[in-house]
Amino acid sequence: MPVSDASTARSRRRHRTEAAILEAALDVFALHGFRGATLDQIAEGAGMSKPNLLYYFASKEEVHARLLGDLLDHWLAPLRAIDPGGEPVEEILRYVRRKLDMSRDYPRESRLFAGEIIAGAPRISDFLVHGLRPLVDETVGLIRGWTAAGRLAPVDPMQLIFSIWALTQHHADFAAQIAIVAPGDRAGDPGAFLDQLYRRLLTPEAAAERIRAG
Amino acid sequence: MPVSDASTARSRRRHRTEAAILEAALDVFALHGFRGATLDQIAEGAGMSKPNLLYYFASKEEVHARLLGDLLDHWLAPLRAIDPGGEPVEEILRYVRRKLDMSRDYPRESRLFAGEIIAGAPRISDFLVHGLRPLVDETVGLIRGWTAAGRLAPVDPMQLIFSIWALTQHHADFAAQIAIVAPGDRAGDPGAFLDQLYRRLLTPEAAAERIRAG
DNA sequence: GCTGACCCTGACCGGATGGTCAAATCAAGC
DNA sequence: GCTTGATTTGACCATCCGGTCAGGGTCAGC
């Protein structure tokens, strides 16, 4: 197992170095966007020289593409996790919670994505067209079905999805603003608020009355 | 009135040139952020040479600062327009509508602001601290009063304000994503959706009944 | 048609930026 | 300890960037 061992040890080492580069690159790209980021800054953040960084990644674009690729894999998971067989309101609330968790746990990824969209999505339009759109279409159909069955209050499904994206990503993308306007504990709990908001919006009238009567 | 005429004619001409520069600069800054924007690109967009641009503005920072200054004046207006003497739900819905109108009519300004926040708000923290925060605090107090008087369903006021910002700005900041995921008429009407959403959330009657139901 | 202030630009500068290269260093197998 | 391939970097390059400067054009007032 000499060759195999050596190769895996090397590959592990290589993997760690790449991870350090991607980590530093995420900081810089999330803060300044693709054009505003510099390889020198990324290399410094990763604790190495610029030529060494370019030994692991062929170009600035490649680093950026790798980050986006890794990110977009995660991006669709919460949408996919919606269970068509579940209770509609609870399924959507679960989706909201997952999205909010992602914003809390991966704020830089969220900002990277936001920056890319603001810049006109030049590098991720393929993902949006062939990855996100079909899944959204599917989910829109699912929501329409739920609404038609009276298990969900009648809402515009597309707008509903957009609203969830907006409300959850906001906490990551605009963290700097939130930290200034509502420093410390004054911000309240986004999770509880969103739960309340979507429960009120989505609970069908019949169910609401049943609860009222119950 | 020779001198006066000449001076106003010149000032008018100067004003037009500055406007052309700011117009082009808004395009570029909104798309690529401060660091990603270049003076050459702005000058080309404004149809002039870079040195001429720098004849009107001393530096890249000055162009950017001017854009932000002009923008931030507009930014607070909708919040200020909330009438403490009005009907709570309608006042907040009016605020939502105004914010949504701004996102529709000034999407580049919205993206400029968003990019600045994502970048850590290095150039607008003063505005956030001394302009936005006090006004938000005031509005939070107003909402608390309304809630205490039973004229508004009990909601976290700060979270309510954040949600309005998120939901309205989203349509400008993420326009590229929306255009791809829901091209053409499939997007529905954001105004109607937000109206429905906030009416359900804020109308106190619903809250009372929900509490009754326990 | 001369003057003087304003407007505009080509050429240029110093420094940053993405990327290359040859040489030095390191780690692992013998 | 020697070899070999993977890793790392200082020096360098072409280009771009923000900004300067000297000079030329424009135009209103005389």
Tab-separated table of N, CA, C and O in Angstrom, chain A residues 89-201:
chain	number	residue	atom	x	y	z
A	89	VAL	N	-48.980	23.270	5.423
A	89	VAL	CA	-48.462	24.400	6.200
A	89	VAL	C	-47.162	24.030	6.897
A	89	VAL	O	-46.187	24.782	6.880
A	90	GLU	N	-47.132	22.833	7.483
A	90	GLU	CA	-45.923	22.419	8.204
A	90	GLU	C	-44.751	22.213	7.253
A	90	GLU	O	-43.608	22.535	7.594
A	91	GLU	N	-45.011	21.690	6.067
A	91	GLU	CA	-43.939	21.485	5.091
A	91	GLU	C	-43.309	22.822	4.688
A	91	GLU	O	-42.090	22.944	4.602
A	92	ILE	N	-44.160	23.802	4.459
A	92	ILE	CA	-43.630	25.108	4.055
A	92	ILE	C	-42.899	25.767	5.217
A	92	ILE	O	-41.830	26.365	5.035
A	93	LEU	N	-43.425	25.620	6.420
A	93	LEU	CA	-42.732	26.179	7.577
A	93	LEU	C	-41.382	25.502	7.775
A	93	LEU	O	-40.409	26.139	8.162
A	94	ARG	N	-41.355	24.212	7.489
A	94	ARG	CA	-40.082	23.499	7.593
A	94	ARG	C	-39.086	24.033	6.562
A	94	ARG	O	-37.895	24.201	6.850
A	95	TYR	N	-39.591	24.294	5.376
A	95	TYR	CA	-38.734	24.878	4.336
A	95	TYR	C	-38.195	26.237	4.783
A	95	TYR	O	-37.000	26.521	4.635
A	96	VAL	N	-39.062	27.058	5.335
A	96	VAL	CA	-38.636	28.374	5.835
A	96	VAL	C	-37.540	28.212	6.883
A	96	VAL	O	-36.513	28.904	6.839
A	97	ARG	N	-37.764	27.281	7.793
A	97	ARG	CA	-36.782	27.077	8.865
A	97	ARG	C	-35.434	26.620	8.306
A	97	ARG	O	-34.382	27.103	8.720
A	98	ARG	N	-35.486	25.701	7.352
A	98	ARG	CA	-34.232	25.241	6.748
A	98	ARG	C	-33.491	26.375	6.052
A	98	ARG	O	-32.271	26.519	6.163
A	99	LYS	N	-34.222	27.177	5.314
A	99	LYS	CA	-33.609	28.309	4.629
A	99	LYS	C	-33.006	29.289	5.640
A	99	LYS	O	-31.919	29.820	5.431
A	100	LEU	N	-33.737	29.520	6.715
A	100	LEU	CA	-33.241	30.443	7.735
A	100	LEU	C	-31.988	29.880	8.397
A	100	LEU	O	-31.023	30.607	8.669
A	101	ASP	N	-31.987	28.578	8.651
A	101	ASP	CA	-30.801	27.948	9.218
A	101	ASP	C	-29.603	28.122	8.287
A	101	ASP	O	-28.490	28.398	8.743
A	102	MET	N	-29.849	27.957	6.991
A	102	MET	CA	-28.746	28.118	6.047
A	102	MET	C	-28.190	29.533	6.068
A	102	MET	O	-26.988	29.740	5.995
A	103	SER	N	-29.082	30.518	6.174
A	103	SER	CA	-28.623	31.902	6.241
A	103	SER	C	-27.811	32.143	7.508
A	103	SER	O	-26.849	32.910	7.499
A	104	ARG	N	-28.224	31.479	8.600
A	104	ARG	CA	-27.507	31.672	9.854
A	104	ARG	C	-26.154	30.968	9.817
A	104	ARG	O	-25.145	31.512	10.258
A	105	ASP	N	-26.137	29.763	9.256
A	105	ASP	CA	-24.925	28.958	9.305
A	105	ASP	C	-23.961	29.248	8.156
A	105	ASP	O	-22.768	28.982	8.269
A	106	TYR	N	-24.479	29.740	7.048
A	106	TYR	CA	-23.613	30.022	5.891
A	106	TYR	C	-23.867	31.418	5.341
A	106	TYR	O	-24.231	31.563	4.176
A	107	PRO	N	-23.629	32.436	6.161
A	107	PRO	CA	-23.952	33.795	5.698
A	107	PRO	C	-23.060	34.251	4.540
A	107	PRO	O	-23.525	34.946	3.647
A	108	ARG	N	-21.810	33.824	4.550
A	108	ARG	CA	-20.929	34.257	3.459
A	108	ARG	C	-21.371	33.651	2.140
A	108	ARG	O	-21.353	34.315	1.106
A	109	GLU	N	-21.785	32.399	2.176
A	109	GLU	CA	-22.292	31.775	0.958
A	109	GLU	C	-23.507	32.542	0.439
A	109	GLU	O	-23.658	32.758	-0.770
A	110	SER	N	-24.358	32.948	1.361
A	110	SER	CA	-25.545	33.700	0.968
A	110	SER	C	-25.151	35.020	0.310
A	110	SER	O	-25.716	35.416	-0.710
A	111	ARG	N	-24.155	35.687	0.893
A	111	ARG	CA	-23.718	36.960	0.322
A	111	ARG	C	-23.032	36.760	-1.019
A	111	ARG	O	-23.168	37.583	-1.931
A	112	LEU	N	-22.288	35.672	-1.136
A	112	LEU	CA	-21.670	35.361	-2.422
A	112	LEU	C	-22.736	35.214	-3.498
A	112	LEU	O	-22.643	35.782	-4.596
A	113	PHE	N	-23.762	34.454	-3.160
A	113	PHE	CA	-24.868	34.242	-4.096
A	113	PHE	C	-25.555	35.567	-4.413
A	113	PHE	O	-25.788	35.892	-5.583
A	114	ALA	N	-25.836	36.345	-3.385
A	114	ALA	CA	-26.522	37.621	-3.586
A	114	ALA	C	-25.708	38.537	-4.494
A	114	ALA	O	-26.249	39.145	-5.425
A	115	GLY	N	-24.422	38.618	-4.231
A	115	GLY	CA	-23.567	39.455	-5.060
A	115	GLY	C	-23.583	39.029	-6.512
A	115	GLY	O	-23.582	39.862	-7.422
A	116	GLU	N	-23.624	37.738	-6.702
A	116	GLU	CA	-23.640	37.201	-8.060
A	116	GLU	C	-24.934	37.581	-8.776
A	116	GLU	O	-24.935	37.924	-9.961
A	117	ILE	N	-26.043	37.508	-8.059
A	117	ILE	CA	-27.330	37.881	-8.645
A	117	ILE	C	-27.377	39.376	-8.934
A	117	ILE	O	-27.804	39.804	-10.010
A	118	ILE	N	-26.915	40.165	-7.974
A	118	ILE	CA	-26.916	41.618	-8.162
A	118	ILE	C	-26.078	42.000	-9.377
A	118	ILE	O	-26.420	42.907	-10.121
A	119	ALA	N	-24.994	41.268	-9.575
A	119	ALA	CA	-24.116	41.559	-10.718
A	119	ALA	C	-24.723	41.079	-12.027
A	119	ALA	O	-24.069	41.136	-13.070
A	120	GLY	N	-25.954	40.571	-11.969
A	120	GLY	CA	-26.623	40.160	-13.197
A	120	GLY	C	-26.544	38.672	-13.478
A	120	GLY	O	-26.878	38.236	-14.569
A	121	ALA	N	-26.055	37.908	-12.482
A	121	ALA	CA	-26.001	36.446	-12.595
A	121	ALA	C	-25.255	35.962	-13.832
A	121	ALA	O	-25.679	35.008	-14.484
A	122	PRO	N	-24.131	36.604	-14.198
A	122	PRO	CA	-23.457	36.224	-15.438
A	122	PRO	C	-22.885	34.818	-15.385
A	122	PRO	O	-22.771	34.160	-16.413
A	123	ARG	N	-22.549	34.349	-14.190
A	123	ARG	CA	-21.853	33.065	-14.082
A	123	ARG	C	-22.756	31.950	-13.575
A	123	ARG	O	-22.322	30.811	-13.462
A	124	ILE	N	-23.995	32.274	-13.232
A	124	ILE	CA	-24.854	31.217	-12.691
A	124	ILE	C	-26.202	31.147	-13.395
A	124	ILE	O	-27.139	30.531	-12.885
A	125	SER	N	-26.301	31.752	-14.557
A	125	SER	CA	-27.593	31.712	-15.242
A	125	SER	C	-27.943	30.281	-15.641
A	125	SER	O	-29.113	29.892	-15.616
A	126	ASP	N	-26.924	29.497	-15.978
A	126	ASP	CA	-27.177	28.092	-16.297
A	126	ASP	C	-27.824	27.364	-15.121
A	126	ASP	O	-28.806	26.637	-15.287
A	127	PHE	N	-27.259	27.593	-13.951
A	127	PHE	CA	-27.829	26.971	-12.753
A	127	PHE	C	-29.266	27.427	-12.537
A	127	PHE	O	-30.151	26.620	-12.235
A	128	LEU	N	-29.492	28.718	-12.698
A	128	LEU	CA	-30.833	29.241	-12.457
A	128	LEU	C	-31.831	28.653	-13.445
A	128	LEU	O	-32.946	28.278	-13.081
A	129	VAL	N	-31.402	28.550	-14.696
A	129	VAL	CA	-32.313	28.065	-15.741
A	129	VAL	C	-32.557	26.569	-15.606
A	129	VAL	O	-33.694	26.106	-15.625
A	130	HIS	N	-31.489	25.796	-15.461
A	130	HIS	CA	-31.642	24.338	-15.514
A	130	HIS	C	-31.682	23.667	-14.149
A	130	HIS	O	-32.081	22.513	-14.039
A	131	GLY	N	-31.257	24.370	-13.105
A	131	GLY	CA	-31.306	23.773	-11.781
A	131	GLY	C	-32.467	24.299	-10.966
A	131	GLY	O	-33.310	23.542	-10.492
A	132	LEU	N	-32.490	25.615	-10.812
A	132	LEU	CA	-33.486	26.207	-9.910
A	132	LEU	C	-34.881	26.256	-10.527
A	132	LEU	O	-35.864	25.852	-9.891
A	133	ARG	N	-34.971	26.734	-11.763
A	133	ARG	CA	-36.292	26.965	-12.343
A	133	ARG	C	-37.170	25.711	-12.378
A	133	ARG	O	-38.330	25.763	-11.951
A	134	PRO	N	-36.664	24.565	-12.868
A	134	PRO	CA	-37.524	23.379	-12.902
A	134	PRO	C	-38.035	22.993	-11.515
A	134	PRO	O	-39.196	22.626	-11.354
A	135	LEU	N	-37.158	23.122	-10.525
A	135	LEU	CA	-37.544	22.761	-9.169
A	135	LEU	C	-38.606	23.716	-8.631
A	135	LEU	O	-39.543	23.304	-7.931
A	136	VAL	N	-38.447	24.980	-8.965
A	136	VAL	CA	-39.444	25.960	-8.532
A	136	VAL	C	-40.778	25.675	-9.220
A	136	VAL	O	-41.835	25.707	-8.577
A	137	ASP	N	-40.714	25.393	-10.517
A	137	ASP	CA	-41.951	25.071	-11.242
A	137	ASP	C	-42.675	23.907	-10.577
A	137	ASP	O	-43.892	23.929	-10.379
A	138	GLU	N	-41.900	22.905	-10.224
A	138	GLU	CA	-42.465	21.732	-9.572
A	138	GLU	C	-43.148	22.120	-8.253
A	138	GLU	O	-44.275	21.707	-7.973
A	139	THR	N	-42.417	22.922	-7.467
A	139	THR	CA	-42.950	23.330	-6.174
A	139	THR	C	-44.192	24.201	-6.336
A	139	THR	O	-45.149	24.087	-5.556
A	140	VAL	N	-44.178	25.055	-7.346
A	140	VAL	CA	-45.350	25.889	-7.609
A	140	VAL	C	-46.559	24.988	-7.890
A	140	VAL	O	-47.661	25.220	-7.368
A	141	GLY	N	-46.357	23.945	-8.679
A	141	GLY	CA	-47.443	23.003	-8.963
A	141	GLY	C	-47.942	22.334	-7.689
A	141	GLY	O	-49.153	22.209	-7.473
A	142	LEU	N	-47.008	21.931	-6.857
A	142	LEU	CA	-47.367	21.293	-5.592
A	142	LEU	C	-48.228	22.214	-4.734
A	142	LEU	O	-49.263	21.818	-4.186
A	143	ILE	N	-47.789	23.477	-4.639
A	143	ILE	CA	-48.532	24.442	-3.815
A	143	ILE	C	-49.923	24.683	-4.397
A	143	ILE	O	-50.916	24.754	-3.669
A	144	ARG	N	-49.989	24.794	-5.725
A	144	ARG	CA	-51.303	24.964	-6.370
A	144	ARG	C	-52.230	23.807	-6.012
A	144	ARG	O	-53.414	24.012	-5.732
A	145	GLY	N	-51.670	22.608	-6.028
A	145	GLY	CA	-52.481	21.439	-5.673
A	145	GLY	C	-52.993	21.525	-4.243
A	145	GLY	O	-54.171	21.293	-3.979
A	146	TRP	N	-52.099	21.888	-3.341
A	146	TRP	CA	-52.481	22.026	-1.934
A	146	TRP	C	-53.584	23.067	-1.771
A	146	TRP	O	-54.542	22.881	-1.022
A	147	THR	N	-53.399	24.186	-2.474
A	147	THR	CA	-54.393	25.256	-2.376
A	147	THR	C	-55.738	24.790	-2.919
A	147	THR	O	-56.786	25.003	-2.299
A	148	ALA	N	-55.696	24.113	-4.084
A	148	ALA	CA	-56.940	23.640	-4.701
A	148	ALA	C	-57.659	22.671	-3.777
A	148	ALA	O	-58.894	22.619	-3.743
A	149	ALA	N	-56.882	21.905	-3.009
A	149	ALA	CA	-57.481	20.934	-2.092
A	149	ALA	C	-57.956	21.595	-0.796
A	149	ALA	O	-58.434	20.918	0.105
A	150	GLY	N	-57.764	22.901	-0.698
A	150	GLY	CA	-58.212	23.619	0.490
A	150	GLY	C	-57.327	23.397	1.705
A	150	GLY	O	-57.712	23.704	2.830
A	151	ARG	N	-56.133	22.865	1.460
A	151	ARG	CA	-55.246	22.595	2.597
A	151	ARG	C	-54.279	23.746	2.858
A	151	ARG	O	-53.419	23.668	3.732
A	152	LEU	N	-54.413	24.782	2.039
A	152	LEU	CA	-53.522	25.940	2.140
A	152	LEU	C	-54.354	27.152	1.728
A	152	LEU	O	-55.176	27.048	0.801
A	153	ALA	N	-54.189	28.273	2.434
A	153	ALA	CA	-54.912	29.484	2.019
A	153	ALA	C	-54.475	29.859	0.616
A	153	ALA	O	-53.329	29.613	0.227
A	154	PRO	N	-55.349	30.437	-0.175
A	154	PRO	CA	-54.984	30.781	-1.550
A	154	PRO	C	-53.975	31.922	-1.595
A	154	PRO	O	-54.274	33.039	-1.187
A	155	VAL	N	-52.767	31.582	-2.071
A	155	VAL	CA	-51.714	32.596	-2.245
A	155	VAL	C	-51.047	32.358	-3.589
A	155	VAL	O	-51.083	31.250	-4.120
A	156	ASP	N	-50.433	33.406	-4.110
A	156	ASP	CA	-49.641	33.290	-5.329
A	156	ASP	C	-48.405	32.443	-5.007
A	156	ASP	O	-47.541	32.876	-4.238
A	157	PRO	N	-48.278	31.248	-5.569
A	157	PRO	CA	-47.193	30.349	-5.167
A	157	PRO	C	-45.808	30.917	-5.470
A	157	PRO	O	-44.882	30.815	-4.649
A	158	MET	N	-45.671	31.527	-6.645
A	158	MET	CA	-44.376	32.099	-7.010
A	158	MET	C	-43.980	33.199	-6.035
A	158	MET	O	-42.844	33.254	-5.561
A	159	GLN	N	-44.932	34.074	-5.734
A	159	GLN	CA	-44.646	35.150	-4.781
A	159	GLN	C	-44.339	34.599	-3.399
A	159	GLN	O	-43.506	35.143	-2.670
A	160	LEU	N	-45.007	33.520	-3.047
A	160	LEU	CA	-44.741	32.893	-1.757
A	160	LEU	C	-43.284	32.439	-1.674
A	160	LEU	O	-42.585	32.702	-0.686
A	161	ILE	N	-42.832	31.770	-2.731
A	161	ILE	CA	-41.447	31.289	-2.742
A	161	ILE	C	-40.469	32.451	-2.705
A	161	ILE	O	-39.504	32.454	-1.927
A	162	PHE	N	-40.722	33.458	-3.531
A	162	PHE	CA	-39.842	34.634	-3.512
A	162	PHE	C	-39.792	35.242	-2.120
A	162	PHE	O	-38.733	35.667	-1.648
A	163	SER	N	-40.925	35.313	-1.466
A	163	SER	CA	-40.966	35.941	-0.146
A	163	SER	C	-40.116	35.155	0.848
A	163	SER	O	-39.442	35.739	1.698
A	164	ILE	N	-40.148	33.830	0.734
A	164	ILE	CA	-39.336	33.016	1.640
A	164	ILE	C	-37.854	33.257	1.389
A	164	ILE	O	-37.067	33.426	2.325
A	165	TRP	N	-37.488	33.299	0.124
A	165	TRP	CA	-36.087	33.596	-0.193
A	165	TRP	C	-35.682	34.948	0.381
A	165	TRP	O	-34.634	35.092	1.010
A	166	ALA	N	-36.537	35.942	0.144
A	166	ALA	CA	-36.216	37.300	0.585
A	166	ALA	C	-36.053	37.359	2.098
A	166	ALA	O	-35.070	37.894	2.616
A	167	LEU	N	-37.017	36.803	2.807
A	167	LEU	CA	-37.041	36.945	4.260
A	167	LEU	C	-35.913	36.173	4.936
A	167	LEU	O	-35.398	36.599	5.973
A	168	THR	N	-35.542	35.038	4.372
A	168	THR	CA	-34.496	34.254	5.016
A	168	THR	C	-33.104	34.793	4.656
A	168	THR	O	-32.262	34.981	5.529
A	169	GLN	N	-32.890	35.075	3.368
A	169	GLN	CA	-31.564	35.561	2.972
A	169	GLN	C	-31.245	36.916	3.571
A	169	GLN	O	-30.085	37.237	3.807
A	170	HIS	N	-32.270	37.708	3.776
A	170	HIS	CA	-32.055	39.057	4.296
A	170	HIS	C	-31.169	39.059	5.537
A	170	HIS	O	-30.299	39.929	5.679
A	171	HIS	N	-31.390	38.079	6.412
A	171	HIS	CA	-30.652	38.066	7.677
A	171	HIS	C	-29.153	37.845	7.447
A	171	HIS	O	-28.338	38.284	8.248
A	172	ALA	N	-28.799	37.167	6.374
A	172	ALA	CA	-27.378	37.002	6.057
A	172	ALA	C	-26.868	38.189	5.248
A	172	ALA	O	-25.858	38.805	5.592
A	173	ASP	N	-27.574	38.531	4.185
A	173	ASP	CA	-27.069	39.534	3.250
A	173	ASP	C	-26.992	40.917	3.875
A	173	ASP	O	-26.102	41.700	3.576
A	174	PHE	N	-27.949	41.234	4.721
A	174	PHE	CA	-27.993	42.570	5.308
A	174	PHE	C	-27.590	42.550	6.778
A	174	PHE	O	-27.992	43.423	7.557
A	175	ALA	N	-26.780	41.560	7.145
A	175	ALA	CA	-26.366	41.424	8.544
A	175	ALA	C	-25.727	42.702	9.066
A	175	ALA	O	-25.957	43.097	10.216
A	176	ALA	N	-24.945	43.372	8.232
A	176	ALA	CA	-24.270	44.592	8.677
A	176	ALA	C	-25.290	45.664	9.062
A	176	ALA	O	-25.132	46.363	10.067
A	177	GLN	N	-26.338	45.789	8.266
A	177	GLN	CA	-27.372	46.766	8.568
A	177	GLN	C	-28.125	46.387	9.846
A	177	GLN	O	-28.357	47.225	10.716
A	178	ILE	N	-28.479	45.115	9.946
A	178	ILE	CA	-29.206	44.646	11.126
A	178	ILE	C	-28.388	44.877	12.395
A	178	ILE	O	-28.905	45.324	13.416
A	179	ALA	N	-27.092	44.593	12.301
A	179	ALA	CA	-26.235	44.743	13.475
A	179	ALA	C	-26.192	46.192	13.948
A	179	ALA	O	-26.060	46.453	15.153
A	180	ILE	N	-26.307	47.135	13.029
A	180	ILE	CA	-26.252	48.543	13.411
A	180	ILE	C	-27.609	49.029	13.898
A	180	ILE	O	-27.722	49.702	14.918
A	181	VAL	N	-28.665	48.660	13.173
A	181	VAL	CA	-29.996	49.174	13.508
A	181	VAL	C	-30.535	48.514	14.782
A	181	VAL	O	-31.189	49.160	15.590
A	182	ALA	N	-30.267	47.224	14.925
A	182	ALA	CA	-30.768	46.507	16.103
A	182	ALA	C	-29.632	45.730	16.734
A	182	ALA	O	-29.578	44.506	16.638
A	183	PRO	N	-28.698	46.435	17.384
A	183	PRO	CA	-27.526	45.754	17.935
A	183	PRO	C	-27.910	44.851	19.101
A	183	PRO	O	-28.881	45.106	19.800
A	184	GLY	N	-27.136	43.803	19.256
A	184	GLY	CA	-27.322	42.919	20.399
A	184	GLY	C	-28.628	42.172	20.374
A	184	GLY	O	-28.993	41.585	19.369
A	185	ASP	N	-29.357	42.240	21.467
A	185	ASP	CA	-30.548	41.405	21.631
A	185	ASP	C	-31.815	42.101	21.153
A	185	ASP	O	-32.894	41.537	21.237
A	186	ARG	N	-31.687	43.322	20.664
A	186	ARG	CA	-32.893	44.070	20.316
A	186	ARG	C	-33.543	43.573	19.028
A	186	ARG	O	-34.631	44.005	18.662
A	187	ALA	N	-32.860	42.661	18.324
A	187	ALA	CA	-33.359	42.254	17.021
A	187	ALA	C	-34.533	41.291	17.118
A	187	ALA	O	-35.317	41.179	16.191
A	188	GLY	N	-34.677	40.600	18.241
A	188	GLY	CA	-35.739	39.615	18.335
A	188	GLY	C	-35.366	38.336	17.610
A	188	GLY	O	-34.253	38.200	17.112
A	189	ASP	N	-36.330	37.413	17.534
A	189	ASP	CA	-36.053	36.095	16.965
A	189	ASP	C	-36.693	35.960	15.588
A	189	ASP	O	-37.912	35.882	15.479
A	190	PRO	N	-35.854	35.923	14.539
A	190	PRO	CA	-36.404	35.819	13.186
A	190	PRO	C	-37.216	34.544	13.005
A	190	PRO	O	-38.241	34.554	12.314
A	191	GLY	N	-36.780	33.448	13.615
A	191	GLY	CA	-37.475	32.184	13.440
A	191	GLY	C	-38.913	32.249	13.924
A	191	GLY	O	-39.847	31.846	13.216
A	192	ALA	N	-39.095	32.787	15.118
A	192	ALA	CA	-40.449	32.891	15.671
A	192	ALA	C	-41.306	33.814	14.812
A	192	ALA	O	-42.480	33.530	14.549
A	193	PHE	N	-40.705	34.910	14.364
A	193	PHE	CA	-41.461	35.857	13.545
A	193	PHE	C	-41.930	35.216	12.244
A	193	PHE	O	-43.090	35.328	11.855
A	194	LEU	N	-41.011	34.541	11.571
A	194	LEU	CA	-41.363	33.926	10.290
A	194	LEU	C	-42.395	32.824	10.478
A	194	LEU	O	-43.294	32.649	9.647
A	195	ASP	N	-42.271	32.090	11.574
A	195	ASP	CA	-43.252	31.058	11.874
A	195	ASP	C	-44.641	31.679	11.994
A	195	ASP	O	-45.608	31.239	11.358
A	196	GLN	N	-44.702	32.719	12.797
A	196	GLN	CA	-45.972	33.420	12.993
A	196	GLN	C	-46.517	33.957	11.669
A	196	GLN	O	-47.690	33.761	11.329
A	197	LEU	N	-45.636	34.589	10.908
A	197	LEU	CA	-46.050	35.223	9.656
A	197	LEU	C	-46.621	34.203	8.674
A	197	LEU	O	-47.729	34.367	8.150
A	198	TYR	N	-45.893	33.131	8.440
A	198	TYR	CA	-46.342	32.178	7.427
A	198	TYR	C	-47.495	31.318	7.920
A	198	TYR	O	-48.320	30.869	7.132
A	199	ARG	N	-47.573	31.075	9.215
A	199	ARG	CA	-48.696	30.321	9.730
A	199	ARG	C	-49.994	31.096	9.494
A	199	ARG	O	-50.995	30.559	9.039
A	200	ARG	N	-49.929	32.390	9.761
A	200	ARG	CA	-51.099	33.231	9.547
A	200	ARG	C	-51.455	33.324	8.067
A	200	ARG	O	-52.629	33.321	7.697
A	201	LEU	N	-50.416	33.438	7.257
A	201	LEU	CA	-50.682	33.617	5.823
A	201	LEU	C	-51.244	32.351	5.209
A	201	LEU	O	-52.134	32.413	4.359
